[in-house]
Coordinates of C-alpha atoms in Angstrom, one line a residue:
X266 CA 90.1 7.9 1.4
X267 CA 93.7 9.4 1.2
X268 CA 96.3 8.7 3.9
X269 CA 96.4 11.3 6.2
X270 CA 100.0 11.8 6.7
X271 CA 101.2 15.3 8.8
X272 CA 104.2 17.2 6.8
X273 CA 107.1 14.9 8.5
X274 CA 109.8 16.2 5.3
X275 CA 108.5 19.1 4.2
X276 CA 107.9 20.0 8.1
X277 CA 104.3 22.2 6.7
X278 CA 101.0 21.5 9.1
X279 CA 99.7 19.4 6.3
X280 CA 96.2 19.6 8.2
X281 CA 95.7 22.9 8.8
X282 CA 96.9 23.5 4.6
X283 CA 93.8 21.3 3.5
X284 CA 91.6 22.8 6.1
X285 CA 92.2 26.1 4.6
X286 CA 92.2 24.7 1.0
X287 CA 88.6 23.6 1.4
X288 CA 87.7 26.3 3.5
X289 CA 85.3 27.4 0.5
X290 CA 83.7 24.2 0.5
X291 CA 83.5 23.7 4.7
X292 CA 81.6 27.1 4.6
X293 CA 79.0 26.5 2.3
X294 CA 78.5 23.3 4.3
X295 CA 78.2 25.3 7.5
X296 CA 75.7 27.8 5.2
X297 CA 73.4 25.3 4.6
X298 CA 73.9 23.7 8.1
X299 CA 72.5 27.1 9.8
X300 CA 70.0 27.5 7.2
X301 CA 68.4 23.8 8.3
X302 CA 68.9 24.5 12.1
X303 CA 67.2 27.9 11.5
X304 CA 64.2 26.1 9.8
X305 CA 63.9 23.4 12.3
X306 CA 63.5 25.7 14.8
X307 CA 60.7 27.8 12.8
X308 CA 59.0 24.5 12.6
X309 CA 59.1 23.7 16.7
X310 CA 57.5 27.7 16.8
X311 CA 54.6 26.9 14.3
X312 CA 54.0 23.8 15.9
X313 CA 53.7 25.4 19.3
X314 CA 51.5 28.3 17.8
X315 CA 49.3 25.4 16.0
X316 CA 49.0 24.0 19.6
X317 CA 47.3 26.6 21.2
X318 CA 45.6 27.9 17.9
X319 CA 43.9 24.2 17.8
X320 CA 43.2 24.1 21.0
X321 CA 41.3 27.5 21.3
X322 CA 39.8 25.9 18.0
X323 CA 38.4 22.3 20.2
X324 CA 37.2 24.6 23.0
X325 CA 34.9 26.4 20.8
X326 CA 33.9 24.1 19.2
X327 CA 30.9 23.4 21.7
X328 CA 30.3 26.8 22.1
X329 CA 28.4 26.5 19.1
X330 CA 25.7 25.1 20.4
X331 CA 22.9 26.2 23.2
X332 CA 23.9 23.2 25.3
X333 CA 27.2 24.7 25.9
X334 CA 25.4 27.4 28.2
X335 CA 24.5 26.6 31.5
X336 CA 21.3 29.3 31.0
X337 CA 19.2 27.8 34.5
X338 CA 20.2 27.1 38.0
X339 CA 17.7 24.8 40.3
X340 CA 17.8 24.0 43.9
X341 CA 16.0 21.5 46.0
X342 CA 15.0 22.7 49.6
X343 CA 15.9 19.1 51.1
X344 CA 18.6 17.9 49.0
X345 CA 18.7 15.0 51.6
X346 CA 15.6 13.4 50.0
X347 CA 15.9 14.9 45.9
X348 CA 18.9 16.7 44.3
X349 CA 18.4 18.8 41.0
X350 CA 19.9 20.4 38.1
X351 CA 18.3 22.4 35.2
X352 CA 19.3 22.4 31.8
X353 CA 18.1 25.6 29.4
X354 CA 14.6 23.9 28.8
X355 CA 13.6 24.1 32.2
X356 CA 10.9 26.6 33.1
X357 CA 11.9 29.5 35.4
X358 CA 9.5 29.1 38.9
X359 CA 9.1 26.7 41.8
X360 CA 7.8 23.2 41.8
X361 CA 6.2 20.9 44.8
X362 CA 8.0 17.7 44.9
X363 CA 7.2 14.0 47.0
X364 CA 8.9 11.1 46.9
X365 CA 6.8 8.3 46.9
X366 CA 9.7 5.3 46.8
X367 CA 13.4 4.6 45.6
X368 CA 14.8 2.4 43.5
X369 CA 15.3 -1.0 45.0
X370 CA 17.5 -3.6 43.9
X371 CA 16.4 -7.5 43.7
X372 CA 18.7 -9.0 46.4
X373 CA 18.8 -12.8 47.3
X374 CA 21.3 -13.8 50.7
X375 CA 21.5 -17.5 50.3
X376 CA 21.6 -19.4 54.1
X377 CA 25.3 -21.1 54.9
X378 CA 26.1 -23.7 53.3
X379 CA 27.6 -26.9 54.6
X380 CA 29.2 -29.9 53.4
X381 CA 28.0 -33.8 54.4
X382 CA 31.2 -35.5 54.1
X383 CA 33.3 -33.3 56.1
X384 CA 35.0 -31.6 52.5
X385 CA 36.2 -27.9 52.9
X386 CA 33.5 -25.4 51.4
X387 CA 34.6 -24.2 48.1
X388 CA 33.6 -22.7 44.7
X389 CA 34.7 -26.3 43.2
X390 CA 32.5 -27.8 45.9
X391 CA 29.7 -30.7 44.1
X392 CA 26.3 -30.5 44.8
X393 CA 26.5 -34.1 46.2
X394 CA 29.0 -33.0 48.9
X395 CA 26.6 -30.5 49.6
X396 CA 24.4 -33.8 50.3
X397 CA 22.3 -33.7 47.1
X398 CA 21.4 -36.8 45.9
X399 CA 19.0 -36.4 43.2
X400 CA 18.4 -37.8 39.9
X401 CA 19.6 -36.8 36.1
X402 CA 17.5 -34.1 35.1
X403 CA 16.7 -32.2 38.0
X404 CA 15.9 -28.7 37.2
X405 CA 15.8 -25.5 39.1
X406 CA 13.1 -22.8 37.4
X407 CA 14.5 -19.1 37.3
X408 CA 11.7 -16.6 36.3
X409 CA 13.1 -13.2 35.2
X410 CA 11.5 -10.7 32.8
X411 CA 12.3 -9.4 29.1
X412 CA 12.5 -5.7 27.8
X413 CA 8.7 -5.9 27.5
X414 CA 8.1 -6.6 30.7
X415 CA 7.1 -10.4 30.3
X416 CA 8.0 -13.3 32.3
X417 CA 11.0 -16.0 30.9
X418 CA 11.0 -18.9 32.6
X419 CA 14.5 -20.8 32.4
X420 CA 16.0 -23.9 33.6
X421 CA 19.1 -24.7 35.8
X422 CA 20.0 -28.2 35.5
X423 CA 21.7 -29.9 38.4
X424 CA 23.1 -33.1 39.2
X425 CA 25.2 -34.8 41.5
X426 CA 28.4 -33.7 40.0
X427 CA 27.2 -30.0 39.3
X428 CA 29.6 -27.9 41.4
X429 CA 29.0 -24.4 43.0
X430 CA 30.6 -22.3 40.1
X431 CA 28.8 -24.2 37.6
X432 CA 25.3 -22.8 39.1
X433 CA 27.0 -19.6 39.3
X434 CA 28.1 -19.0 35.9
X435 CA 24.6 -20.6 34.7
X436 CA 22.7 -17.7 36.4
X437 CA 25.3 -15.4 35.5
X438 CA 24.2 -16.1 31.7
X439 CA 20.9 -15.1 32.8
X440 CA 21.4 -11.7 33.6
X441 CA 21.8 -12.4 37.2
X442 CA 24.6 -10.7 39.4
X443 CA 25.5 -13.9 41.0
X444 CA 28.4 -14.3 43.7
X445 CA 30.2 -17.2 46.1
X446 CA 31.5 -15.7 49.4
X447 CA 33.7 -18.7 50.2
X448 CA 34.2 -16.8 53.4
X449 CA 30.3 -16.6 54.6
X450 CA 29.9 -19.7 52.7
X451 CA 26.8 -18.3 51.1
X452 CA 25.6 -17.0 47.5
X453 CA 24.8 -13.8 46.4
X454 CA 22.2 -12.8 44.0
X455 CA 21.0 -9.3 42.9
X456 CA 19.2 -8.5 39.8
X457 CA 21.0 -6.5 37.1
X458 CA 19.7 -3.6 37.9
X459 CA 17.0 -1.7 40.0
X460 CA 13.7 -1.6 39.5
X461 CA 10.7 -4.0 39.1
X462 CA 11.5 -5.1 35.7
X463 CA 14.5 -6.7 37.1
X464 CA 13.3 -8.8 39.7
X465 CA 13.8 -12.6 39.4
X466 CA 12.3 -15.5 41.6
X467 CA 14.1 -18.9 41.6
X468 CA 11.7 -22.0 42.7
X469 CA 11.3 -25.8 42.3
X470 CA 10.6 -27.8 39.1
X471 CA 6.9 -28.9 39.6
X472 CA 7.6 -32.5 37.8
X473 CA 10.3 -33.3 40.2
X474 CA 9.7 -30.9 43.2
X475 CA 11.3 -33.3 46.5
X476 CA 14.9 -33.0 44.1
X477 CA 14.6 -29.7 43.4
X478 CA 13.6 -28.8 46.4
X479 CA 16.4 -30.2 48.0
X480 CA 18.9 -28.5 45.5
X481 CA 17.0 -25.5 46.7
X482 CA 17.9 -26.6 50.0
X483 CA 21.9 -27.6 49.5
X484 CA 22.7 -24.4 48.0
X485 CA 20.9 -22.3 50.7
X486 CA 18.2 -21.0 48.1
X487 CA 15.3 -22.1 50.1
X488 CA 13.8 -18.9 51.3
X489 CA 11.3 -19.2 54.9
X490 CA 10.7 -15.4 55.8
X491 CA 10.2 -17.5 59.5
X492 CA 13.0 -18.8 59.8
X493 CA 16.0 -16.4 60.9
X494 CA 19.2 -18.9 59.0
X495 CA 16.8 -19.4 55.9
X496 CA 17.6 -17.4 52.6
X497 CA 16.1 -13.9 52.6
X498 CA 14.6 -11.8 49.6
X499 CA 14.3 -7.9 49.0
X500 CA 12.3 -7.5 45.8
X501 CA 13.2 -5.0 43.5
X502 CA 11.1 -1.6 43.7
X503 CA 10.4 1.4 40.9
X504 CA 11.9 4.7 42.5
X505 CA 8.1 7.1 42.6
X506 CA 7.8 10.7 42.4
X507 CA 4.8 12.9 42.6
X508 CA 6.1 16.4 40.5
X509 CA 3.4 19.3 40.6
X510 CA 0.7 16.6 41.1
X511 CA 1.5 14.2 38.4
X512 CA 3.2 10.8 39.2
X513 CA 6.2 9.4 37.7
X514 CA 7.9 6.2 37.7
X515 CA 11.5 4.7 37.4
X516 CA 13.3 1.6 37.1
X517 CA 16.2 4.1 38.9
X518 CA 16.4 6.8 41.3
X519 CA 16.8 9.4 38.2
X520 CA 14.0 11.1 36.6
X521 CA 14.3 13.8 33.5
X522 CA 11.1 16.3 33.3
X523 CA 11.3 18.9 31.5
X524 CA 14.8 20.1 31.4
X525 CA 14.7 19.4 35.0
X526 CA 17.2 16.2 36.4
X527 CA 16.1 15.1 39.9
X528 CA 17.7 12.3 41.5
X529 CA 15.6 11.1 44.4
X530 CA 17.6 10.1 47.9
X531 CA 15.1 9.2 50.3
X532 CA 11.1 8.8 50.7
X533 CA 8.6 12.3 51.7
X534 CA 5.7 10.5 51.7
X535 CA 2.7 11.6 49.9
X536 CA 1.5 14.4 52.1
X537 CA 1.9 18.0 51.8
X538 CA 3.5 18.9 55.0
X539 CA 6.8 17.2 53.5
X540 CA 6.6 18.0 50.3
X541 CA 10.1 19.5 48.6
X542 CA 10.2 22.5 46.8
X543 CA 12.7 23.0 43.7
X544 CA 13.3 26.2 42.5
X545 CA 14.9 27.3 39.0
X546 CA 16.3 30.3 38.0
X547 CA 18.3 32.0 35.0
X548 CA 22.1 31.4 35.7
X549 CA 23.3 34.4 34.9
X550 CA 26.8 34.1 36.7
X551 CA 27.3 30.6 34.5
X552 CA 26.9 32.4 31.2
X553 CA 29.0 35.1 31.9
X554 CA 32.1 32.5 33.1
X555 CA 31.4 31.0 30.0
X556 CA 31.9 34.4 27.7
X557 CA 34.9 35.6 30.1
X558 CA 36.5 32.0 29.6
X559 CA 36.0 32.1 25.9
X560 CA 37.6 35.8 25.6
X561 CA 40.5 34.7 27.8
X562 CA 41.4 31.7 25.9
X563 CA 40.9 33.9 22.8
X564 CA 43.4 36.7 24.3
X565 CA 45.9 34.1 25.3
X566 CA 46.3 33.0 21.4
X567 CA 45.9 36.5 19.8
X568 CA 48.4 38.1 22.2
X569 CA 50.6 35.2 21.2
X570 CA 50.7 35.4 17.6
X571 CA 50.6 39.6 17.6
X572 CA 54.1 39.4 20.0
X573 CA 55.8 37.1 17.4
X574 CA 54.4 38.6 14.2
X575 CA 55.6 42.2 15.5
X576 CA 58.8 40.4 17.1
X577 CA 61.9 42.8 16.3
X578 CA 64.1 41.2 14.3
X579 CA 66.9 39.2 14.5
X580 CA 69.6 41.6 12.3
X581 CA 72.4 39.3 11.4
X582 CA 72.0 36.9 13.4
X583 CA 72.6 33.1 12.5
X584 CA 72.6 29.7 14.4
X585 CA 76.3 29.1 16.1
X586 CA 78.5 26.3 14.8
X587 CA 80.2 24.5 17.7
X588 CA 83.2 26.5 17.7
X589 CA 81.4 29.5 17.7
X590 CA 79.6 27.8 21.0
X591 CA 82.6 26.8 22.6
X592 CA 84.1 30.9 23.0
X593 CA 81.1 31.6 24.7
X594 CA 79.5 31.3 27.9
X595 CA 75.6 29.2 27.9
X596 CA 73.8 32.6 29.1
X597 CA 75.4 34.1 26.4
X598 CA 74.5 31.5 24.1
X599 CA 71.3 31.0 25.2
X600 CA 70.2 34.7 24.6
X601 CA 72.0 34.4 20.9
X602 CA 69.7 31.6 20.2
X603 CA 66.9 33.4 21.9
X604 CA 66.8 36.7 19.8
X605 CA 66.9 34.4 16.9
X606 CA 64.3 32.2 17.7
X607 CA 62.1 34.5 18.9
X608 CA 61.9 36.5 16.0
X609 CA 61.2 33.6 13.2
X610 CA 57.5 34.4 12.9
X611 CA 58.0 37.9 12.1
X612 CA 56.0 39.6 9.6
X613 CA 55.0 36.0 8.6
X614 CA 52.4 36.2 6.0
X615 CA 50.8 32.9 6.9
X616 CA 50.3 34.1 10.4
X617 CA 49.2 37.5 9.3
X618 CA 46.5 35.5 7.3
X619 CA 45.2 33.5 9.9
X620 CA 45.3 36.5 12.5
X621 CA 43.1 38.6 10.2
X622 CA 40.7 35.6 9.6
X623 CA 40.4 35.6 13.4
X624 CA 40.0 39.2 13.8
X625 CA 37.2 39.4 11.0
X626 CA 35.4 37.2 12.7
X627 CA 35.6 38.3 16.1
X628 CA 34.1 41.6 14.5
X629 CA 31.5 40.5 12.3
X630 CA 28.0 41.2 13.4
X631 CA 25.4 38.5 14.3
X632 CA 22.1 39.0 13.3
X633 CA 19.5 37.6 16.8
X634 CA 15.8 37.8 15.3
X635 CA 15.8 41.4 13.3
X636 CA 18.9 42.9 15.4
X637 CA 22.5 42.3 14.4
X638 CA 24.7 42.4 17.6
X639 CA 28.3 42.7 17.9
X640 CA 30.7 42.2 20.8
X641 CA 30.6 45.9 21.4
X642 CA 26.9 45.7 22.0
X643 CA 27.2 44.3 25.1
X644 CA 30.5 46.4 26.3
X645 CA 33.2 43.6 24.7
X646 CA 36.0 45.7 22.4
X647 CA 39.5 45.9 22.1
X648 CA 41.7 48.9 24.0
X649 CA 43.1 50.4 21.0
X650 CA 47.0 50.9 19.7
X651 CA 47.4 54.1 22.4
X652 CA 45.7 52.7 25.4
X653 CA 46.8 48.8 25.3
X654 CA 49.5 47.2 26.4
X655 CA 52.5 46.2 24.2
X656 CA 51.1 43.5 21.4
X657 CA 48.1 43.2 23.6
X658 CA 46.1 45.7 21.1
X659 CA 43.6 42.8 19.7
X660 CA 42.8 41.6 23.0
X661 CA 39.1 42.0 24.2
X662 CA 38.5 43.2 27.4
X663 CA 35.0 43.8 29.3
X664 CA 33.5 46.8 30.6
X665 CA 32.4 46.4 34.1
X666 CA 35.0 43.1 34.7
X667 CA 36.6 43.4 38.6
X668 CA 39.6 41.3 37.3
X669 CA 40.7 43.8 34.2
X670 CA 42.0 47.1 35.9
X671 CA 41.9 48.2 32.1
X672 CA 37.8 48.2 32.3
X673 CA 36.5 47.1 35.7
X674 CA 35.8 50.6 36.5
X675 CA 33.0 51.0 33.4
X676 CA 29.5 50.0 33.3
X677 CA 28.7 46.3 33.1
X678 CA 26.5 46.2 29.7
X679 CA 27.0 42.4 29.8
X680 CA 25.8 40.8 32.9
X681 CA 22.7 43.7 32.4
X682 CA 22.1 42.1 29.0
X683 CA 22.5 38.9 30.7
X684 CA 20.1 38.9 33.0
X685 CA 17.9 40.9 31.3
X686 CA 17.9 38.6 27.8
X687 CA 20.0 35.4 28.2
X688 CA 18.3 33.7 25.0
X689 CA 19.7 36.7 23.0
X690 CA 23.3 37.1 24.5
X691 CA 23.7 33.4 23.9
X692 CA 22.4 33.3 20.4
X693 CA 25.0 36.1 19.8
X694 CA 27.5 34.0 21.0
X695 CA 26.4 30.8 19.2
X696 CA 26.8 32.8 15.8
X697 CA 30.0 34.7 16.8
X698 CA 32.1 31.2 17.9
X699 CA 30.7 29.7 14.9
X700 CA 32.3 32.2 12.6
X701 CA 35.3 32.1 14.4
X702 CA 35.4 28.3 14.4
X703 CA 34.8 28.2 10.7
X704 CA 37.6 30.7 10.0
X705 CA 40.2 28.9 12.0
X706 CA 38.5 25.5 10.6
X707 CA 39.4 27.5 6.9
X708 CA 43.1 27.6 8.0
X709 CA 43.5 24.3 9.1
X710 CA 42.0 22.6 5.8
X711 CA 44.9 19.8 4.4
X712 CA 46.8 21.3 1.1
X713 CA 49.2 19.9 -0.5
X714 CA 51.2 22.3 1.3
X715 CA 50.0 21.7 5.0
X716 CA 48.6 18.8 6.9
X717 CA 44.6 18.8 8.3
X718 CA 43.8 20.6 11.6
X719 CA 47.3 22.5 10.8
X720 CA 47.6 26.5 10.1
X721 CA 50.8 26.7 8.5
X722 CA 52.7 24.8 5.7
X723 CA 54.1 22.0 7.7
X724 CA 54.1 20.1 4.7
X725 CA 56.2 22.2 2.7
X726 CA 58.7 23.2 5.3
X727 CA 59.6 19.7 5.9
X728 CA 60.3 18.9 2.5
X729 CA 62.9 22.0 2.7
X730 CA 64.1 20.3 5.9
X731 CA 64.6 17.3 3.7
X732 CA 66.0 19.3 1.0
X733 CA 68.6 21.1 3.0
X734 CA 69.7 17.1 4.9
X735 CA 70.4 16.2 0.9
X736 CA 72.3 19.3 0.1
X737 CA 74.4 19.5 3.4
X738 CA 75.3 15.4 2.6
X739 CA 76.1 16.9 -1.0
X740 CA 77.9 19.2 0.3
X741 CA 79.9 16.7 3.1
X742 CA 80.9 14.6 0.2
X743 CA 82.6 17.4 -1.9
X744 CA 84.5 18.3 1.1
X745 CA 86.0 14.9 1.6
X746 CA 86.9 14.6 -1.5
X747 CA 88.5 17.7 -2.2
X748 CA 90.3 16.6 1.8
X749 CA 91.1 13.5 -0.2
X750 CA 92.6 15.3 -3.4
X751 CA 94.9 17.9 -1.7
X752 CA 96.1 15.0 0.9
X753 CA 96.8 12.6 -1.9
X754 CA 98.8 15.6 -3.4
X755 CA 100.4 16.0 0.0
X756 CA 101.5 12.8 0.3
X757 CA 103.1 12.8 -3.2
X758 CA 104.7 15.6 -2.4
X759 CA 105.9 13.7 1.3
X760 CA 107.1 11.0 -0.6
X761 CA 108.9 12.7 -3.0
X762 CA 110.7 14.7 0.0
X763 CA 111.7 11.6 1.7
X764 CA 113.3 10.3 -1.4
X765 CA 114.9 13.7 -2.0
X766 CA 116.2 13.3 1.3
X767 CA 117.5 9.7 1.0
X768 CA 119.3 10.5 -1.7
X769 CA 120.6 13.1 -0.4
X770 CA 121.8 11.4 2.3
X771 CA 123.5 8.6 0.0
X772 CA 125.5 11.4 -1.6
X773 CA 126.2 12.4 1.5
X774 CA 128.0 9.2 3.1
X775 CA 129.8 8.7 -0.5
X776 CA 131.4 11.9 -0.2
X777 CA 132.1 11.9 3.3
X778 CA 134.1 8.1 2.7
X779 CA 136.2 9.6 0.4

């Protein structure tokens, strides 16, 4: 790099000279700086228009299925005792419920335990502080069940030395929820889950049965339903239902019949004078939320992409250099960005492709046994160029809806279809979100040109980001070096000057010593 000397002989503003030489070169740096700001700004719009486009796109996606509509209701007339829900298998009507038992857990609360040699109680405690004194091989039996329902028999050795935690973490490996309350001083033992098939039983070895029975003992196992400070047991119970006369078991309190769930809460007996009644009915309410949600979310994107497709456009208007920024106020850059940015999409052809995808498919009829439907069957269309509001004109609105001052004042044909034939309004809608899903999904396929789950060329424009970073560092490094050419020249020209000057000045002291 040239010196960068100021115009001390020649008394020029050396600076301001070279800025104005390379001028050329400083404004086709500045070109291509605008052009990439301008660019990265089209990409943050896309990638907020690909956000909400993806995400209408996800919502859907579920919509494509039956599940996805809440088609029944059900109610239980003592939703103290049984709760219920319906899913669309259930049959419309009333049912008589009882409820026989709930689900028990298996539950062991060992006695206290104490030490013999006056030791603090602790996890780490032995068994032979605990006062066991028994002899190697000592064996406790714990009797649990497997998947089929038959009984496994495993030992629990324990010596002298075993301590508290050791026992734990051995029934632990047995499937047992097992616990130490250092506190209480007592263990805690529940099956691993409710029902009958998880009870357990823990008892004596019958070839050693004083030792084991006193290992029962020190760890406060020993259970004496007639004794109050003896362990107690609650075995583990099947929760039992009687639904329209037929009886039905469960290892847990929830029972699925039919496309009806009923979780039972607390025992009827098995008499008819407290016998529950569940009733289900067509939701029609649910499936209607459902559609107006859909066309919502659906109005929300379209609305979006029509304003910045028809967005007016920008004119001459170009990203601001510093300089430029610095003579204005921030409102009045702000809006000067605004107009610009707001106005990138315009008359996009990518976006005008994926908005007519999504508007042919929102209007293509769906054939329901031998009828084709369309959204206008059941009183869904758009308002038209003349009646809708500005960039609002592909928006769906529906007749009959209290919350769209546009329509609420027309004939509800959709709740009437809706409770009239709810299998047909939501096989229309099954086929009408899966056309729409598949034209979005057609849109967001990975090119070479755009990424997957992506409706515009994010590929490509970042390669013209990357581009327009290579040409603007082209660019930088022709214009210091044409700043380096004219100040080298400068400085020649300085140093030429100076000894112009001191020669001059030699002359002059000659003459003048004469």
């Amino acid at each position: 790099m040239a010196m960068r000397v100021s115009g001390i002989n020649s008394g020029l503003d050396t600076e301001a000279l070279v800025k104005e030489l390379v001028s050329a070169y400083s404004k086709k740096t500045e070109k291509y700086e605008k052009q990439q700001t301008k660019l990265s700004w089209k990409q943050d719009s896309w990638k907020a228009m690909n956000t909400k486009v993806y995400g209408l796109y996800t919502n859907i996606s579920n919509l494509r299925f039956s599940g996805a509509y809440s088609t029944k209701k059900a109610s239980s007339s003592n939703t103290a005792k049984a709760t219920v829900t319906a899913t669309s298998g259930a049959v419309t009507g009333t049912q008589k419920l009882r409820v026989l038992s709930v689900a028990q857990t298996a539950y062991l609360t060992g006695s206290k335990m104490n030490t013999t040699d006056g030791s603090e109680l602790g996890a780490d405690t032995t068994m032979k502080q605990l006062g066991f004194e028994g002899e190697e091989g000592t064996k406790l039996k714990l009797k649990t069940k497997d998947e089929n329902g038959q009984d496994v028999i495993t030992d629990i050795e324990i010596t002298e030395d075993t301590k508290v935690t050791d026992v734990v973490d051995a029934l632990k490996k047995q499937g047992i929820n097992a616990n130490f309350d250092t506190k209480n001083g007592r263990l805690y033992l529940s099956g691993k889950d409710s029902g009958e098939k998880y009870n357990f039983e823990i008892s004596t070895d019958s070839e050693d049965a004083e030792a084991s029975q006193k290992a029962l003992e020190a760890l406060g196992l020993k259970i004496d339903e007639n004794d109050e400070d003896a362990a107690k047991m609650i075995q583990g119970t099947d929760a039992k239902i009687r639904l329209s006369g037929v009886l039905y078991t469960s290892s847990n309190n929830n029972f699925s019949i039919n496309g009806l769930n009923i979780v039972a809460q607390g025992v009827t007996g098995d008499t008819e004078d407290n016998e529950i009644t569940l009733t289900v009915a067509n939701d029609s309410q649910a499936i209607y939320d459902k559609i107006k949600d859909f066309l919502t979310e659906y109005n929300e994107v379209i609305n979006e992409m029509t304003k910045a497709y028809n967005a007016k456009s920008s004119g001459d208007y170009e990203p601001l250099t510093d300089e430029e920024k610095d003579a204005m106020s921030d409102t009045e850059v702000e809006k000067w960005e605004t107009k610009i940015k707001d106005a990138l999409l315009r008359r996009d052809t990518t976006l005008n492709s994926v908005m007519s995808a999504m508007q042919t498919a929102m209007a293509t009829g769906v054939k329901v046994g031998d009828k084709t439907y369309s959204l206008s069957s059941f009183g869904i269309h758009t308002l038209g160029f003349l009646n809708a509001a500005e960039n609002e004109q592909n928006a769906y609105h529906i007749d009959g809806d209290e919350d769209d001052s546009n329509t609420s004042g027309n004939k509800d044909k959709l709740m009437d279809a809706i409770v009239n034939d709810p299998d047909s309004v939501v096989e229309f809608m099954k086929g009408l979100t899966t056309n729409l899903y598949k034209a979005i999904d057609e849109k967001m396929k990975s090119t070479s040109l755009s990424s997957a789950y992506t409706i515009y060329n994010d590929k490509e424009l970042t390669k013209q980001y990357d581009n327009l970073t290579k040409t603007i560092s082209q660019w930088e490094k022709r214009v210091s070096e044409k700043e380096d050419f004219y100040y080298k020249k400068f400085s020649a020209m300085e140093s030429a000057l100076a000894k112009l000057n001191s020669q001059q000045s030699s002359m002059s002291g000659l003459f003048g010593s004469n």
